[in-house]
Tab-separated table of C-alpha atoms and ligand atoms in Angstrom:
chain	number	residue	atom	x	y	z
Q	29	MET	CA	125.277	84.453	25.811
Q	30	MET	CA	123.206	86.271	28.427
Q	31	HIS	CA	123.747	83.336	30.357
Q	32	PHE	CA	127.170	83.002	30.120
Q	33	LEU	CA	127.190	86.836	31.110
Q	34	HIS	CA	125.458	86.013	34.647
Q	35	CYS	CA	127.707	82.864	34.876
Q	36	VAL	CA	131.105	85.437	34.637
Q	37	LEU	CA	129.208	87.778	36.899
Q	38	MET	CA	128.097	85.334	39.420
Q	39	LEU	CA	131.936	84.081	38.946
Q	40	ILE	CA	133.277	87.224	39.692
Q	41	PHE	CA	130.533	87.884	42.719
Q	42	VAL	CA	131.703	84.495	44.321
Q	43	ILE	CA	135.965	84.954	44.236
Q	44	SER	CA	134.913	88.478	45.909
Q	45	ASP	CA	132.901	87.028	48.001
Q	46	ASP	CA	134.972	84.154	49.899
Q	47	THR	CA	138.386	84.555	47.839
Q	48	LEU	CA	138.925	88.433	47.981
Q	49	GLY	CA	137.702	88.337	51.617
Q	50	PHE	CA	136.788	91.559	53.291
Q	51	SER	CA	138.102	94.822	54.853
Q	52	VAL	CA	137.730	95.936	58.543
Q	53	ARG	CA	137.369	99.206	59.202
Q	54	GLY	CA	138.087	101.672	62.451
Q	55	PRO	CA	137.837	105.150	63.332
Q	56	SER	CA	138.464	108.582	61.189
Q	57	GLY	CA	141.092	109.735	63.641
Q	58	PRO	CA	142.562	108.929	67.100
Q	59	LEU	CA	140.234	109.373	70.335
Q	60	VAL	CA	140.571	111.413	73.363
Q	61	VAL	CA	138.596	110.072	76.422
Q	62	PRO	CA	137.797	111.806	79.496
Q	63	LEU	CA	139.318	109.639	82.896
Q	64	GLY	CA	136.631	107.355	84.220
Q	65	GLY	CA	134.274	107.508	80.932
Q	66	SER	CA	133.443	105.064	78.695
Q	67	VAL	CA	134.714	105.232	74.790
Q	68	ILE	CA	133.973	102.771	72.051
Q	69	LEU	CA	136.727	101.286	69.702
Q	70	PRO	CA	135.257	100.974	66.515
Q	71	CYS	CA	135.691	98.149	64.200
Q	72	TYR	CA	133.651	96.964	61.541
Q	73	VAL	CA	133.402	95.498	57.872
Q	74	GLU	CA	131.024	96.894	55.608
Q	75	ARG	CA	129.195	93.971	54.499
Q	76	PRO	CA	128.445	91.365	57.355
Q	77	LEU	CA	130.308	88.075	57.836
Q	78	ALA	CA	129.096	84.414	58.937
Q	79	ALA	CA	128.723	84.778	62.746
Q	80	GLU	CA	129.427	81.452	63.787
Q	81	LYS	CA	132.294	81.550	61.988
Q	82	VAL	CA	134.145	84.721	63.097
Q	83	LYS	CA	136.535	84.956	65.286
Q	84	VAL	CA	137.270	88.744	66.851
Q	85	VAL	CA	140.693	89.596	68.482
Q	86	TRP	CA	141.341	92.581	70.334
Q	87	LYS	CA	144.588	93.293	71.894
Q	88	ARG	CA	146.688	96.244	73.017
Q	89	THR	CA	149.435	96.468	70.261
Q	90	ASP	CA	152.309	97.587	72.869
Q	91	SER	CA	152.097	94.970	75.713
Q	92	GLU	CA	150.052	91.888	73.421
Q	93	ALA	CA	147.563	92.265	75.932
Q	94	LEU	CA	144.207	90.687	75.865
Q	95	VAL	CA	141.605	93.132	75.589
Q	96	HIS	CA	138.689	90.242	74.582
Q	97	LEU	CA	138.323	87.897	73.076
Q	98	TYR	CA	135.383	86.251	70.946
Q	99	GLN	CA	135.301	82.655	68.760
Q	100	ASP	CA	133.275	79.579	68.037
Q	101	GLY	CA	129.808	81.965	68.606
Q	102	GLU	CA	130.494	83.599	72.242
Q	103	SER	CA	132.443	85.885	73.829
Q	104	ARG	CA	135.910	84.112	76.287
Q	105	PRO	CA	136.131	86.237	79.640
Q	106	GLU	CA	138.210	83.417	80.701
Q	107	ALA	CA	141.085	84.346	78.098
Q	108	GLN	CA	140.926	87.941	78.310
Q	109	GLN	CA	143.441	90.132	80.598
Q	110	GLN	CA	142.310	90.708	84.566
Q	111	GLU	CA	142.344	94.337	84.154
Q	112	TYR	CA	139.445	94.451	81.138
Q	113	HIS	CA	137.458	91.853	83.183
Q	114	ASP	CA	134.820	94.252	83.814
Q	115	ARG	CA	135.415	96.857	82.047
Q	116	ALA	CA	135.474	95.703	78.222
Q	117	TYR	CA	132.189	95.491	76.691
Q	118	PHE	CA	131.554	92.860	73.493
Q	119	PHE	CA	128.580	94.040	71.621
Q	120	THR	CA	127.335	90.192	70.565
Q	121	ASP	CA	124.350	90.901	69.060
Q	122	GLN	CA	125.878	93.376	66.520
Q	123	ILE	CA	128.596	90.860	64.721
Q	124	GLN	CA	125.741	90.230	62.483
Q	125	HIS	CA	125.848	93.386	61.230
Q	126	GLY	CA	129.521	93.111	60.568
Q	127	ASN	CA	130.094	95.440	63.670
Q	128	PHE	CA	132.931	94.465	66.171
Q	129	SER	CA	133.371	97.554	68.328
Q	130	LEU	CA	134.250	97.003	71.667
Q	131	ARG	CA	133.159	99.406	74.380
Q	132	LEU	CA	135.831	100.377	77.146
Q	133	GLU	CA	134.268	101.608	80.417
Q	134	ASN	CA	135.601	103.500	83.200
Q	135	VAL	CA	138.942	104.669	81.221
Q	136	ARG	CA	142.021	105.013	82.954
Q	137	ALA	CA	145.217	106.589	82.355
Q	138	GLU	CA	147.311	103.966	81.429
Q	139	ASP	CA	144.879	102.957	78.691
Q	140	LYS	CA	146.192	105.596	76.722
Q	141	GLY	CA	147.782	103.634	73.571
Q	142	VAL	CA	146.563	101.345	70.333
Q	143	TYR	CA	144.418	98.753	69.718
Q	144	ARG	CA	144.278	95.887	67.470
Q	145	CYS	CA	140.681	94.886	65.977
Q	146	LYS	CA	141.685	91.625	64.138
Q	147	VAL	CA	138.571	89.658	62.408
Q	148	TYR	CA	139.019	86.555	60.903
Q	149	SER	CA	136.731	84.802	58.841
Q	150	GLN	CA	137.315	81.515	57.037
Q	151	GLN	CA	140.588	81.129	55.904
Q	152	LEU	CA	140.767	84.969	55.712
Q	153	ALA	CA	141.845	87.906	58.100
Q	154	ASP	CA	142.247	91.702	58.332
Q	155	LYS	CA	142.841	93.920	61.480
Q	156	THR	CA	142.421	97.807	61.963
Q	157	LEU	CA	144.209	100.084	64.512
Q	158	VAL	CA	142.624	102.370	67.330
Q	159	GLU	CA	144.457	104.901	69.193
Q	160	ILE	CA	143.581	106.342	72.312
Q	161	LYS	CA	145.977	109.102	72.153
Q	162	ASP	CA	144.588	110.692	75.578
Q	163	VAL	CA	142.559	110.146	78.447
Q	164	GLU	CA	141.680	113.640	79.920
Q	165	ARG	CA	142.718	114.565	83.342
Q	166	LEU	CA	144.173	117.257	85.512
Q	167	LEU	CA	144.726	115.200	89.090
Q	168	VAL	CA	146.865	117.142	92.140
Q	169	SER	CA	147.884	115.329	94.808
Q	170	GLY	CA	149.902	116.836	98.054
Q	171	SER	CA	151.057	114.537	101.365
Q	172	ASP	CA	148.293	112.713	103.020
Q	173	GLU	CA	149.979	113.110	106.498
Q	174	SER	CA	150.805	116.482	108.298
Q	175	VAL	CA	154.905	118.155	107.482
Q	176	SER	CA	156.203	118.948	110.639
Q	177	ALA	CA	159.673	120.701	111.151
Q	178	TYR	CA	161.392	122.264	114.031
Q	179	ASP	CA	162.102	125.494	114.269
Q	180	GLY	CA	164.948	126.465	111.242
Q	181	GLU	CA	164.319	123.880	109.679
Q	182	ASP	CA	163.741	123.289	105.584
Q	183	VAL	CA	160.785	121.654	104.510
Q	184	THR	CA	159.127	120.825	101.324
Q	185	LEU	CA	155.310	121.094	100.664
Q	186	ASN	CA	154.385	118.490	97.959
Q	187	CYS	CA	152.329	119.222	95.065
Q	188	SER	CA	152.470	117.144	91.909
Q	189	VAL	CA	149.713	116.848	88.913
Q	190	ASP	CA	148.842	114.361	86.892
Q	191	SER	CA	147.312	115.458	83.690
Q	192	HIS	CA	146.984	115.250	79.452
Q	193	ILE	CA	148.025	118.641	79.544
Q	194	LYS	CA	151.658	119.564	79.257
Q	195	PRO	CA	153.247	121.106	82.841
Q	196	GLU	CA	154.572	123.922	80.539
Q	197	ASP	CA	150.890	124.911	79.833
Q	198	MET	CA	149.977	125.055	83.311
Q	199	GLU	CA	149.221	127.963	85.829
Q	200	VAL	CA	150.118	127.094	89.402
Q	201	SER	CA	150.472	128.903	92.447
Q	202	TRP	CA	150.630	128.436	96.110
Q	203	LYS	CA	149.387	130.605	98.786
Q	204	LYS	CA	149.185	130.363	103.017
Q	205	ARG	CA	145.700	129.833	103.129
Q	206	ASP	CA	144.718	130.994	106.374
Q	207	GLU	CA	146.055	134.487	105.941
Q	208	ASP	CA	145.835	134.041	101.789
Q	209	ILE	CA	149.466	134.804	101.354
Q	210	LEU	CA	150.456	134.293	97.857
Q	211	LEU	CA	153.795	132.623	97.855
Q	212	PHE	CA	154.241	131.490	94.262
Q	213	GLN	CA	152.322	132.733	90.701
Q	214	ASN	CA	153.211	132.691	86.752
Q	215	ASN	CA	156.882	131.394	87.849
Q	216	GLU	CA	157.442	134.159	90.469
Q	217	THR	CA	158.323	132.962	94.118
Q	218	PHE	CA	156.760	135.991	96.495
Q	219	SER	CA	157.641	136.700	100.142
Q	220	ASP	CA	155.509	136.336	102.953
Q	221	SER	CA	157.148	139.323	104.103
Q	222	SER	CA	158.406	142.817	103.050
Q	223	ASP	CA	161.436	142.325	105.373
Q	224	GLU	CA	164.587	142.133	102.415
Q	225	ARG	CA	166.303	138.828	104.290
Q	226	ASP	CA	162.952	136.804	103.925
Q	227	ARG	CA	162.801	137.450	99.911
Q	228	ASP	CA	164.202	133.992	99.328
Q	229	ARG	CA	162.715	131.730	102.107
Q	230	VAL	CA	160.431	130.505	99.388
Q	231	GLU	CA	161.926	128.368	96.816
Q	232	PHE	CA	160.387	126.376	93.822
Q	233	PHE	CA	162.054	123.049	91.742
Q	234	THR	CA	161.982	124.601	88.141
Q	235	ALA	CA	163.728	121.605	87.021
Q	236	GLU	CA	161.043	119.181	88.040
Q	237	ILE	CA	158.453	121.039	86.214
Q	238	PRO	CA	158.346	118.790	83.337
Q	239	LYS	CA	157.757	116.109	85.545
Q	240	GLY	CA	154.397	118.004	87.252
Q	241	ASN	CA	156.432	118.428	90.201
Q	242	PHE	CA	155.197	121.751	91.418
Q	243	SER	CA	156.657	121.312	94.807
Q	244	LEU	CA	157.483	124.210	97.235
Q	245	ARG	CA	160.742	124.814	99.555
Q	246	LEU	CA	160.317	126.610	102.702
Q	247	LYS	CA	163.264	127.247	104.431
Q	248	SER	CA	164.111	128.433	107.400
Q	249	VAL	CA	160.573	127.357	108.692
Q	250	ARG	CA	159.325	129.415	112.149
Q	251	THR	CA	156.413	128.777	114.512
Q	252	GLU	CA	153.990	131.698	112.235
Q	253	ASP	CA	154.458	129.297	109.441
Q	254	LYS	CA	152.321	126.848	110.614
Q	255	GLY	CA	149.485	126.760	108.757
Q	256	VAL	CA	147.597	124.929	105.516
Q	257	TYR	CA	149.475	125.915	102.210
Q	258	MET	CA	147.399	125.183	99.301
Q	259	CYS	CA	148.861	124.597	95.824
Q	260	LEU	CA	146.406	125.712	93.233
Q	261	VAL	CA	146.763	124.501	89.472
Q	262	PHE	CA	144.657	125.717	85.997
Q	263	ALA	CA	145.133	124.057	83.276
Q	264	GLY	CA	142.457	123.327	79.911
Q	265	GLY	CA	139.806	125.725	81.258
Q	266	LEU	CA	139.888	123.090	84.817
Q	267	SER	CA	141.133	123.787	88.069
Q	268	VAL	CA	142.049	121.784	91.003
Q	269	ASN	CA	143.859	122.048	94.347
Q	270	THR	CA	145.572	120.513	97.093
Q	271	THR	CA	146.398	121.177	100.490
Q	272	VAL	CA	150.053	120.584	102.714
Q	273	VAL	CA	149.439	121.147	106.405
Q	274	LEU	CA	152.595	122.151	108.433
Q	275	VAL	CA	152.979	121.782	111.932
Q	276	GLN	CA	155.607	123.409	113.467
Q	277	LEU	CA	157.228	121.264	116.639
Q	278	GLY	CA	158.826	123.976	118.256
Q	279	PHE	CA	162.343	123.525	119.382
Q	280	SER	CA	164.957	121.327	117.709
Q	281	TRP	CA	166.827	118.724	119.452
Q	282	LEU	CA	169.922	121.634	119.132
Q	283	HIS	CA	167.317	123.862	120.784
Q	284	ILE	CA	166.840	121.038	123.685
Q	285	THR	CA	170.204	120.507	124.117
Q	286	ALA	CA	171.205	124.065	124.702
Q	287	LEU	CA	168.107	124.206	127.096
Q	288	ILE	CA	169.596	121.245	128.479
Q	289	LEU	CA	173.487	122.571	129.469
Q	290	CYS	CA	171.730	125.817	130.563
Q	291	ILE	CA	169.386	123.810	133.078
Q	292	VAL	CA	172.961	122.162	134.408
Q	293	ALA	CA	175.054	125.301	134.255
Q	294	SER	CA	172.571	127.172	136.321
Q	295	GLY	CA	171.897	124.015	138.262
Q	296	CYS	CA	175.883	124.190	139.229
Q	297	ALA	CA	175.884	127.701	139.596
Q	298	LEU	CA	172.993	127.501	141.982
Q	299	LEU	CA	174.462	124.099	143.752
Q	300	SER	CA	178.181	126.513	144.149
Q	301	TRP	CA	175.867	129.576	145.186
Q	302	LEU	CA	174.289	127.540	148.200
Q	303	VAL	CA	177.696	125.714	149.256
Q	304	TYR	CA	179.538	128.741	149.027
Q	305	SER	CA	177.231	131.270	151.509
Q	306	ARG	CA	176.989	127.675	153.671
Q	307	THR	CA	180.517	127.591	154.524
Q	308	GLY	CA	180.776	131.433	154.440
Q	309	ASN	CA	177.986	131.660	157.249
Q	310	GLN	CA	179.884	128.753	159.277
Q	311	GLY	CA	183.042	131.009	158.968
Q	312	VAL	CA	180.913	133.790	160.423
Q	313	ILE	CA	179.325	131.607	163.334
F	404	NAG	C1	128.133	98.881	66.932
F	404	NAG	O1	127.545	98.771	68.181
F	404	NAG	C2	127.932	99.830	68.965
F	404	NAG	C3	126.828	99.364	70.148
F	404	NAG	O2	125.330	99.394	69.661
F	404	NAG	C4	127.295	101.007	68.172
F	404	NAG	O3	127.558	102.132	68.686
F	404	NAG	C5	127.861	102.028	66.900
F	404	NAG	O4	127.450	103.012	66.495
F	404	NAG	C6	128.062	100.337	65.690
F	404	NAG	N1	129.126	100.944	64.886
F	404	NAG	C7	128.701	100.737	63.965
F	404	NAG	C8	130.220	100.826	62.808
F	404	NAG	O5	127.363	100.525	63.125
F	405	NAG	C1	156.690	114.340	98.820
F	405	NAG	O1	157.026	113.142	97.871
F	405	NAG	C2	158.195	112.684	98.071
F	405	NAG	C3	158.194	112.200	96.458
F	405	NAG	O2	156.992	111.839	95.948
F	405	NAG	C4	158.158	111.108	98.848
F	405	NAG	O3	159.216	110.752	98.663
F	405	NAG	C5	158.094	111.950	100.209
F	405	NAG	O4	157.172	111.198	101.611
F	405	NAG	C6	156.494	113.524	99.766
F	405	NAG	N1	156.146	113.801	101.628
F	405	NAG	C7	155.501	114.025	102.057
F	405	NAG	C8	154.964	114.732	103.546
F	405	NAG	O5	153.710	113.675	101.638
F	406	NAG	C1	159.505	117.002	93.851
F	406	NAG	O1	161.583	117.280	93.365
F	406	NAG	C2	162.040	117.546	94.934
F	406	NAG	C3	163.356	118.370	94.445
F	406	NAG	O2	163.860	117.343	93.487
F	406	NAG	C4	161.709	116.493	95.872
F	406	NAG	O3	162.584	116.831	96.874
F	406	NAG	C5	160.376	116.184	95.658
F	406	NAG	O4	160.487	114.975	96.623
F	406	NAG	C6	159.851	115.933	94.524
F	406	NAG	N1	158.197	115.482	94.767
F	406	NAG	C7	157.469	114.689	94.418
F	406	NAG	C8	156.149	115.161	95.064
F	406	NAG	O5	157.907	114.360	93.411
F	407	NAG	C1	160.037	129.707	84.166
F	407	NAG	O1	161.599	129.843	85.173
F	407	NAG	C2	162.446	128.896	84.756
F	407	NAG	C3	163.865	130.069	85.028
F	407	NAG	O2	163.401	130.919	85.904
F	407	NAG	C4	162.477	129.446	82.715
F	407	NAG	O3	163.522	128.379	82.429
F	407	NAG	C5	160.928	128.879	82.405
F	407	NAG	O4	160.511	128.210	81.122
F	407	NAG	C6	160.039	129.698	83.014
F	407	NAG	N1	158.347	128.906	82.788
F	407	NAG	C7	157.256	129.615	82.092
F	407	NAG	C8	156.385	128.982	81.820
F	407	NAG	O5	157.578	131.080	81.660
């Protein structure tokens, strides 16, 4: 009787072992990673599987891009998508412990998404999903080159923000750096002058804010507008800034045309005066 019971127990054990398979586990929740940092995407089984018979496929669920492949006892970098070549690290020595986790290094904004870890062993397979919910970043860019404008023209000073934080939750201000003049802060434009007429010279693209575009429009620029402008962004306890250099080219074509006409006109006047005085003199002699 004892022997029979033992046999039944053994049978149950064998069935659960090889037929009922295994269960792949992942993280308890979504992951949040800093930009440029590294993260372990957890994937494991409670009870180790025979390492040489295991196949582990790590893929992104949206693009089905192959992040890492382990097959026939080794990693297969040749099958891997190029962008993961030097960034996805599989712990081959951990397989014997049923650990199929992947370390993703130098995390980029595009790494945000859902990853599938699928484990094959003998005729069976199971999978788990790992989500990178956010890549924490706060990046701001302005203009690489200086912005030039003629007298009286309107210019746009670029400032765009790339972040995991929503643009609505950011605090943005614009300043003219040299003179420390505040032009925009907390959704309000300021004038660089007490003059009533100058009030509307600074404009903000409110509709562009959801896209992280915090560019500033400066209307009818003048010589004194020349200088370095700074866009400052505060969000999530962090602060970043960028600068835009505004150079003024002085006269516009309109000015130059007027100037040429003026020179031509005064030349004509001078010439006719010379001719007149000459003929006048001749008359006297
Ligand atoms: C898997 O291995 C990695 C690297 O050694 C380790 O950081 C991680 O905690 C391990 N995960 C489990 C579930 O053992
Ligand atoms: C400002 O941004 C726009 C849109 O990205 C771009 O086309 C333009 O060249 C930028 N201007 C400068 C001066 O960088
Ligand atoms: C921001 O929006 C304005 C208005 O649509 C546009 O002229 C400018 O190029 C945009 N800047 C960037 C950096 O996208
Ligand atoms: C900024 O002002 C615009 C319109 O003036 C408004 O729609 C928007 O909600 C304001 N944003 C904030 C953060 O106060």
